[in-house]
CSV table of C-alpha atoms and ligand atoms in Angstrom, one decimal:
chain,number,residue,atom,x,y,z
A,113,UNK,CA,-36.9,58.7,-2.0
A,114,UNK,CA,-40.6,59.5,-2.1
A,115,UNK,CA,-43.7,58.4,-0.4
A,116,UNK,CA,-46.0,57.5,-3.3
A,117,UNK,CA,-49.8,57.2,-3.0
A,118,UNK,CA,-51.9,55.7,-5.9
A,119,UNK,CA,-55.6,56.5,-6.0
A,120,UNK,CA,-54.7,59.8,-4.4
A,121,UNK,CA,-57.7,61.5,-6.0
A,122,UNK,CA,-60.1,59.1,-4.2
A,123,UNK,CA,-61.6,59.6,-0.7
A,124,UNK,CA,-59.2,57.4,1.1
A,125,UNK,CA,-56.2,58.7,-0.9
A,126,UNK,CA,-57.1,62.3,-0.1
A,127,UNK,CA,-57.1,61.5,3.7
A,128,UNK,CA,-53.8,59.7,3.3
A,129,UNK,CA,-52.1,62.6,1.5
A,130,UNK,CA,-53.5,65.2,3.9
A,131,UNK,CA,-52.2,63.2,6.9
A,132,UNK,CA,-48.8,62.7,5.2
A,133,UNK,CA,-48.5,66.4,4.8
A,134,UNK,CA,-48.7,66.8,8.6
A,135,UNK,CA,-45.7,64.5,9.0
A,136,UNK,CA,-43.3,65.0,6.0
A,137,UNK,CA,-42.5,67.9,3.6
A,138,UNK,CA,-44.8,68.1,0.6
A,139,UNK,CA,-41.8,67.5,-1.7
A,140,UNK,CA,-41.4,64.0,-0.4
A,141,UNK,CA,-45.0,63.0,-1.4
A,142,UNK,CA,-46.1,61.8,-4.8
A,143,UNK,CA,-49.8,61.6,-5.7
A,144,UNK,CA,-50.5,59.1,-8.5
A,145,UNK,CA,-53.8,59.9,-10.3
A,146,UNK,CA,-55.5,59.4,-13.6
A,147,UNK,CA,-56.7,63.0,-13.8
A,148,UNK,CA,-54.1,65.6,-12.4
A,149,UNK,CA,-56.8,68.3,-12.5
A,150,UNK,CA,-58.5,66.5,-9.6
A,151,UNK,CA,-55.6,67.2,-7.3
A,152,UNK,CA,-54.5,70.6,-8.6
A,153,UNK,CA,-54.8,71.9,-5.0
A,154,UNK,CA,-52.2,69.3,-3.9
A,155,UNK,CA,-49.8,70.3,-6.7
A,156,UNK,CA,-50.1,73.9,-5.5
A,157,UNK,CA,-49.1,72.8,-2.1
A,158,UNK,CA,-45.9,71.2,-3.4
A,159,UNK,CA,-47.0,67.6,-3.8
A,160,UNK,CA,-45.5,65.9,-6.9
A,161,UNK,CA,-48.3,64.7,-9.1
A,162,UNK,CA,-47.8,61.8,-11.5
A,163,UNK,CA,-50.4,60.7,-14.1
A,164,UNK,CA,-50.9,57.0,-14.4
A,165,UNK,CA,-53.7,54.5,-15.1
A,166,UNK,CA,-53.8,50.9,-13.8
A,167,UNK,CA,-55.1,50.0,-17.2
A,168,UNK,CA,-52.0,51.3,-19.0
A,169,UNK,CA,-48.8,49.6,-17.8
A,170,UNK,CA,-46.6,52.0,-19.7
A,171,UNK,CA,-47.8,55.0,-17.7
A,172,UNK,CA,-46.0,53.4,-14.7
A,173,UNK,CA,-42.7,53.2,-16.5
A,174,UNK,CA,-40.1,55.1,-14.5
A,175,UNK,CA,-42.7,56.4,-12.0
A,176,UNK,CA,-41.2,54.7,-9.0
A,177,UNK,CA,-37.6,55.1,-7.8
A,178,UNK,CA,-35.4,52.8,-5.7
A,179,UNK,CA,-36.2,53.2,-2.0
A,180,UNK,CA,-39.6,54.7,-2.5
A,181,UNK,CA,-42.4,53.7,-0.1
A,182,UNK,CA,-45.6,53.0,-2.1
A,183,UNK,CA,-49.2,52.8,-1.0
A,184,UNK,CA,-51.3,50.9,-3.6
A,185,UNK,CA,-54.9,51.9,-3.0
A,186,UNK,CA,-57.1,49.2,-4.6
A,187,UNK,CA,-59.1,50.4,-7.6
A,188,UNK,CA,-62.9,50.5,-7.9
A,189,UNK,CA,-63.4,49.2,-11.5
A,190,UNK,CA,-64.8,45.9,-10.4
A,191,UNK,CA,-65.4,44.7,-14.0
A,192,UNK,CA,-62.0,45.5,-15.4
A,193,UNK,CA,-59.8,42.8,-13.7
A,194,UNK,CA,-58.5,44.5,-10.6
A,195,UNK,CA,-55.8,41.8,-10.0
A,196,UNK,CA,-54.3,42.5,-13.4
A,197,UNK,CA,-54.6,46.3,-12.8
A,198,UNK,CA,-52.9,46.0,-9.4
A,199,UNK,CA,-50.2,43.7,-10.8
A,200,UNK,CA,-49.2,46.6,-13.1
A,201,UNK,CA,-48.3,48.6,-10.1
A,202,UNK,CA,-46.6,45.7,-8.3
A,203,UNK,CA,-44.5,44.9,-11.4
A,204,UNK,CA,-43.4,48.6,-11.7
A,205,UNK,CA,-42.5,48.7,-8.0
A,206,UNK,CA,-40.5,45.6,-8.3
A,207,UNK,CA,-38.6,46.8,-11.4
A,208,UNK,CA,-37.7,50.1,-9.6
A,209,UNK,CA,-36.6,48.4,-6.4
A,210,UNK,CA,-39.0,50.2,-4.0
A,211,UNK,CA,-38.4,49.8,-0.3
A,212,UNK,CA,-42.0,49.0,0.6
A,213,UNK,CA,-45.3,48.4,-1.1
A,214,UNK,CA,-48.4,48.6,1.1
A,215,UNK,CA,-51.7,47.4,-0.3
A,216,UNK,CA,-55.2,48.3,0.9
A,217,UNK,CA,-56.8,44.9,1.1
A,218,UNK,CA,-59.9,43.4,2.8
A,219,UNK,CA,-60.2,41.4,6.1
A,220,UNK,CA,-58.8,37.9,6.0
A,221,UNK,CA,-62.0,36.7,7.4
A,222,UNK,CA,-64.1,38.0,4.5
A,223,UNK,CA,-65.0,35.2,2.0
A,224,UNK,CA,-67.6,37.2,0.0
A,225,UNK,CA,-66.9,37.6,-3.8
A,226,UNK,CA,-65.8,41.2,-3.2
A,227,UNK,CA,-62.7,39.8,-1.4
A,228,UNK,CA,-61.5,37.7,-4.4
A,229,UNK,CA,-59.6,40.5,-6.1
A,230,UNK,CA,-57.9,41.4,-2.8
A,231,UNK,CA,-56.8,37.8,-2.2
A,232,UNK,CA,-55.5,37.7,-5.8
A,233,UNK,CA,-53.6,40.9,-5.4
A,234,UNK,CA,-52.1,39.8,-2.1
A,235,UNK,CA,-50.8,36.6,-3.8
A,236,UNK,CA,-49.3,38.6,-6.6
A,237,UNK,CA,-47.6,41.0,-4.1
A,238,UNK,CA,-46.2,38.1,-2.0
A,239,UNK,CA,-45.0,36.3,-5.1
A,240,UNK,CA,-43.2,39.5,-6.4
A,241,UNK,CA,-40.7,39.4,-3.5
A,242,UNK,CA,-41.2,43.2,-2.9
A,243,UNK,CA,-41.2,44.1,0.8
A,244,UNK,CA,-44.9,44.4,1.5
A,245,UNK,CA,-47.5,45.4,4.0
A,246,UNK,CA,-51.0,44.1,3.8
A,247,UNK,CA,-53.4,46.7,5.2
A,248,UNK,CA,-56.5,44.5,5.4
A,249,UNK,CA,-59.0,47.3,5.9
A,250,UNK,CA,-62.3,46.5,7.4
A,251,UNK,CA,-65.5,48.4,6.5
A,252,UNK,CA,-65.7,52.2,6.4
A,253,UNK,CA,-68.4,53.9,8.6
A,254,UNK,CA,-69.0,56.0,5.5
A,255,UNK,CA,-70.3,53.1,3.5
A,256,UNK,CA,-73.4,53.6,5.6
A,257,UNK,CA,-73.3,57.2,6.7
A,258,UNK,CA,-72.7,58.6,3.2
A,259,UNK,CA,-75.9,56.8,2.1
A,260,UNK,CA,-78.5,58.1,4.6
A,261,UNK,CA,-81.0,59.6,2.1
A,262,UNK,CA,-83.1,56.4,1.5
A,263,UNK,CA,-82.8,55.6,5.3
A,264,UNK,CA,-84.2,59.0,6.2
A,265,UNK,CA,-86.8,58.8,3.5
A,266,UNK,CA,-88.3,55.5,4.7
A,267,UNK,CA,-87.2,55.7,8.4
A,268,UNK,CA,-85.7,52.3,7.9
A,269,UNK,CA,-82.3,50.7,7.6
A,270,UNK,CA,-82.7,47.9,5.1
A,271,UNK,CA,-80.0,45.2,5.1
A,272,UNK,CA,-79.6,41.5,4.6
A,273,UNK,CA,-77.1,41.2,7.5
A,274,UNK,CA,-79.4,39.5,10.0
A,275,UNK,CA,-78.0,39.9,13.5
A,276,UNK,CA,-74.5,40.2,12.2
A,277,UNK,CA,-72.1,42.9,13.5
A,278,UNK,CA,-69.6,45.1,11.7
A,279,UNK,CA,-66.5,46.6,13.3
A,280,UNK,CA,-66.3,49.6,10.9
A,281,UNK,CA,-64.0,52.6,11.3
A,282,UNK,CA,-63.7,55.9,9.5
A,283,UNK,CA,-61.7,56.4,6.3
A,284,UNK,CA,-59.5,58.8,8.3
A,285,UNK,CA,-58.7,56.0,10.7
A,286,UNK,CA,-57.6,53.6,8.0
A,287,UNK,CA,-55.6,56.5,6.4
A,288,UNK,CA,-53.9,57.1,9.7
A,289,UNK,CA,-52.8,53.4,9.7
A,290,UNK,CA,-51.4,53.7,6.2
A,291,UNK,CA,-49.5,56.9,7.2
A,292,UNK,CA,-48.1,55.1,10.3
A,293,UNK,CA,-46.8,52.3,8.0
A,294,UNK,CA,-45.4,54.7,5.3
A,295,UNK,CA,-43.6,57.0,7.8
A,296,UNK,CA,-42.6,54.4,10.4
A,297,UNK,CA,-40.0,51.7,10.5
A,298,UNK,CA,-40.1,47.9,10.9
A,299,UNK,CA,-43.4,47.2,9.1
A,300,UNK,CA,-41.9,45.1,6.2
A,301,UNK,CA,-43.7,41.8,5.4
A,302,UNK,CA,-46.5,42.3,7.9
A,303,UNK,CA,-50.2,41.8,7.6
A,304,UNK,CA,-52.5,44.0,9.6
A,305,UNK,CA,-56.1,43.1,10.2
A,306,UNK,CA,-57.8,46.5,10.6
A,307,UNK,CA,-61.2,47.3,12.1
A,308,UNK,CA,-62.9,49.6,14.5
A,309,UNK,CA,-62.7,49.1,18.3
A,310,UNK,CA,-66.4,48.5,18.5
A,311,UNK,CA,-68.6,46.2,16.5
A,312,UNK,CA,-72.3,47.2,16.0
A,313,UNK,CA,-75.4,45.5,14.7
A,314,UNK,CA,-77.8,47.0,12.3
A,315,UNK,CA,-80.5,47.2,15.0
A,316,UNK,CA,-78.0,49.3,17.1
A,317,UNK,CA,-77.2,51.4,14.0
A,318,UNK,CA,-80.9,52.2,13.5
A,319,UNK,CA,-81.3,52.9,17.3
A,320,UNK,CA,-78.4,55.4,17.1
A,321,UNK,CA,-79.9,57.1,14.0
A,322,UNK,CA,-83.2,57.3,15.9
A,323,UNK,CA,-81.4,58.9,18.9
A,324,UNK,CA,-79.6,61.5,16.8
A,325,UNK,CA,-82.6,62.4,14.5
A,326,UNK,CA,-85.3,62.2,17.1
A,327,UNK,CA,-87.3,60.0,14.7
A,328,UNK,CA,-88.1,56.3,14.9
A,329,UNK,CA,-85.9,54.6,12.5
A,330,UNK,CA,-86.1,50.8,12.5
A,331,UNK,CA,-83.9,48.0,11.1
A,332,UNK,CA,-85.7,46.1,8.4
A,333,UNK,CA,-83.8,42.8,7.9
A,334,UNK,CA,-84.4,41.2,4.4
A,335,UNK,CA,-83.0,38.2,2.6
A,336,UNK,CA,-80.0,38.6,0.2
A,337,UNK,CA,-82.4,37.8,-2.7
A,338,UNK,CA,-84.7,40.6,-1.6
A,339,UNK,CA,-81.8,43.0,-1.2
A,340,UNK,CA,-80.4,42.2,-4.6
A,341,UNK,CA,-83.9,43.0,-6.0
A,342,UNK,CA,-84.1,46.3,-4.1
A,343,UNK,CA,-80.6,47.3,-5.4
A,344,UNK,CA,-81.3,46.4,-9.0
A,345,UNK,CA,-84.6,48.3,-8.7
A,346,UNK,CA,-82.6,51.3,-7.6
A,347,UNK,CA,-80.5,51.1,-10.8
A,348,UNK,CA,-77.5,48.9,-9.9
A,349,UNK,CA,-76.5,46.3,-12.5
A,350,UNK,CA,-77.4,42.8,-11.3
A,351,UNK,CA,-73.8,41.5,-10.7
A,352,UNK,CA,-72.9,44.6,-8.6
A,353,UNK,CA,-76.2,44.3,-6.6
A,354,UNK,CA,-75.5,40.6,-6.0
A,355,UNK,CA,-71.9,41.4,-4.8
A,356,UNK,CA,-73.2,44.0,-2.4
A,357,UNK,CA,-75.9,41.7,-1.1
A,358,UNK,CA,-73.1,39.0,-0.7
A,359,UNK,CA,-71.3,41.4,1.7
A,360,UNK,CA,-74.4,41.5,3.9
A,361,UNK,CA,-74.5,37.7,3.9
A,362,UNK,CA,-70.9,37.8,5.0
A,363,UNK,CA,-71.8,40.2,7.8
A,364,UNK,CA,-74.6,37.9,8.9
A,365,UNK,CA,-71.9,35.2,9.3
A,366,UNK,CA,-69.7,37.5,11.4
A,367,UNK,CA,-67.0,37.9,8.7
A,368,UNK,CA,-66.7,41.7,9.1
A,369,UNK,CA,-65.9,41.7,12.8
A,370,UNK,CA,-62.2,42.4,13.1
A,371,UNK,CA,-61.1,42.3,16.7
A,372,UNK,CA,-57.3,42.2,16.3
A,373,UNK,CA,-56.8,45.7,17.8
A,374,UNK,CA,-54.3,46.3,15.0
A,375,UNK,CA,-56.0,49.6,13.9
A,376,UNK,CA,-56.0,51.4,17.2
A,377,UNK,CA,-52.5,50.1,18.0
A,378,UNK,CA,-51.1,51.4,14.7
A,379,UNK,CA,-52.7,54.8,15.0
A,380,UNK,CA,-52.0,55.2,18.7
A,381,UNK,CA,-55.6,56.2,19.6
A,382,UNK,CA,-59.1,54.7,19.8
A,383,UNK,CA,-60.9,54.4,16.4
A,384,UNK,CA,-63.6,56.9,15.6
A,385,UNK,CA,-67.0,55.8,17.0
A,386,UNK,CA,-69.8,55.1,14.5
A,387,UNK,CA,-72.0,57.7,16.4
A,388,UNK,CA,-69.4,60.4,15.5
A,389,UNK,CA,-69.6,59.5,11.8
A,390,UNK,CA,-73.4,59.6,11.9
A,391,UNK,CA,-73.3,63.0,13.6
A,392,UNK,CA,-70.9,64.3,10.9
A,393,UNK,CA,-73.1,63.0,8.1
A,394,UNK,CA,-76.3,64.4,9.6
A,395,UNK,CA,-74.7,67.9,9.8
A,396,UNK,CA,-73.9,67.9,6.1
B,29,LIG,N1,-63.2,49.1,3.2
B,29,LIG,C1,-64.3,49.6,2.6
B,29,LIG,O1,-65.3,49.7,3.3
B,29,LIG,C2,-64.3,50.0,1.2
B,29,LIG,C3,-65.4,50.6,0.7
B,29,LIG,C4,-65.4,51.0,-0.7
B,29,LIG,C5,-64.2,50.8,-1.4
B,29,LIG,N2,-63.2,50.2,-0.9
B,29,LIG,C6,-61.9,50.0,-1.6
B,29,LIG,O2,-61.0,50.9,-1.2
B,29,LIG,C7,-60.5,51.8,-2.3
B,29,LIG,C8,-60.4,53.2,-1.8
B,29,LIG,O3,-61.6,53.6,-1.2
B,29,LIG,P1,-62.1,55.1,-1.6
B,29,LIG,O4,-63.3,55.3,-0.7
B,29,LIG,O5,-61.0,56.1,-1.6
B,29,LIG,O6,-62.7,54.9,-3.0
B,29,LIG,P2,-62.8,56.0,-4.2
B,29,LIG,O7,-63.1,57.3,-3.6
B,29,LIG,O8,-63.8,55.4,-5.2
B,29,LIG,O9,-61.3,56.0,-4.9
B,29,LIG,C9,-60.9,55.1,-5.8
B,29,LIG,C10,-59.5,55.6,-6.3
B,29,LIG,O10,-59.0,54.6,-7.2
B,29,LIG,C11,-58.6,55.3,-8.4
B,29,LIG,N3,-58.7,54.4,-9.5
B,29,LIG,C12,-59.7,53.6,-10.0
B,29,LIG,N4,-59.4,53.0,-11.1
B,29,LIG,C13,-58.1,53.4,-11.4
B,29,LIG,C14,-57.3,53.1,-12.5
B,29,LIG,N5,-57.6,52.3,-13.5
B,29,LIG,N6,-56.0,53.7,-12.5
B,29,LIG,C15,-55.7,54.6,-11.5
B,29,LIG,N7,-56.4,54.9,-10.5
B,29,LIG,C16,-57.7,54.3,-10.4
B,29,LIG,C17,-59.7,56.4,-8.5
B,29,LIG,O11,-59.2,57.4,-9.5
B,29,LIG,P3,-60.2,58.4,-10.2
B,29,LIG,O12,-60.3,59.6,-9.2
B,29,LIG,O13,-59.5,58.8,-11.4
B,29,LIG,O14,-61.5,57.7,-10.4
B,29,LIG,C18,-59.7,56.9,-7.1
B,29,LIG,O15,-58.6,57.7,-6.8
B,29,LIG,C19,-61.6,51.6,-3.3
B,29,LIG,O16,-61.1,51.9,-4.6
B,29,LIG,C20,-62.1,50.1,-3.1
B,29,LIG,O17,-61.2,49.3,-3.7
B,29,LIG,C21,-63.1,49.8,0.4
């Protein structure tokens, strides 16, 4: 029996594997990646590394074993049919008879186009009959704190979120929730709505950036059309820019506030404050 993590070469996957290694022997952890060289360090530490691609169903043949607990981390190829990609993993997990398949989804409250693949994958997972956990992850702090360059260049946070609030948390927090589910008992067939303990507005985000940098950074609210234009101007393809702007529209409607308390309950501690993520990003 192994704990198997797909997307293990990604940022969330790395956090999950690191935190798993604090709890279980390396030999019980399998990292599924497209490019094994990306996780050579994990292999050296005794993690089993398996090469597989969501686009190539045959690469998942025989990868899972009966009794495995699997974390399916959603892919990031938005234009390649993610529901079909994720179904490849679900089908292989079903064929093997895994004990649990946890999927990193999006909040149930999110109606933006970005959530469509997650709802489709959730349906496929529930229809499969495999014991499941839906980890409906809210937004990462890092979506913002890893993109500070234009903010610091213009002393402005530009968003189309109006007065909307976001209850984000750090990737490490969401990884801790996944690890709690993968190493704990009694999570089968459960849906967790995961978000940070505190919701913040973009004006508050700008104020915290001002406090930490000693500069005056303002929130510049724009329309979704204007944001789409700014993002395409910065080089994003139009559909991707529109999808991102659609997320801001959802934030304006309050769809990224998750106040279930599930995340801090699962990880047994408060979630990481946004201010901490800003401080870490400014230090880099
Ligand atoms: N909640 C949020 O705020 C938020 C924000 C951004 C993304 N997400 C979602 O959460 C996921 C994890 O976040 P992250 O920050 O870890 O993203 P990330 O760093 O971009 O990692 C994505 C992972 O998915 C893997 N992957 C993509 N396509 C694949 C394929 N065809 N076959 C096998 N593996 C594939 C990537 O492998 P390679 O290393 O080979 O590319 C990588 O390991 C994202 O993929 C996205 O679905 C959530």
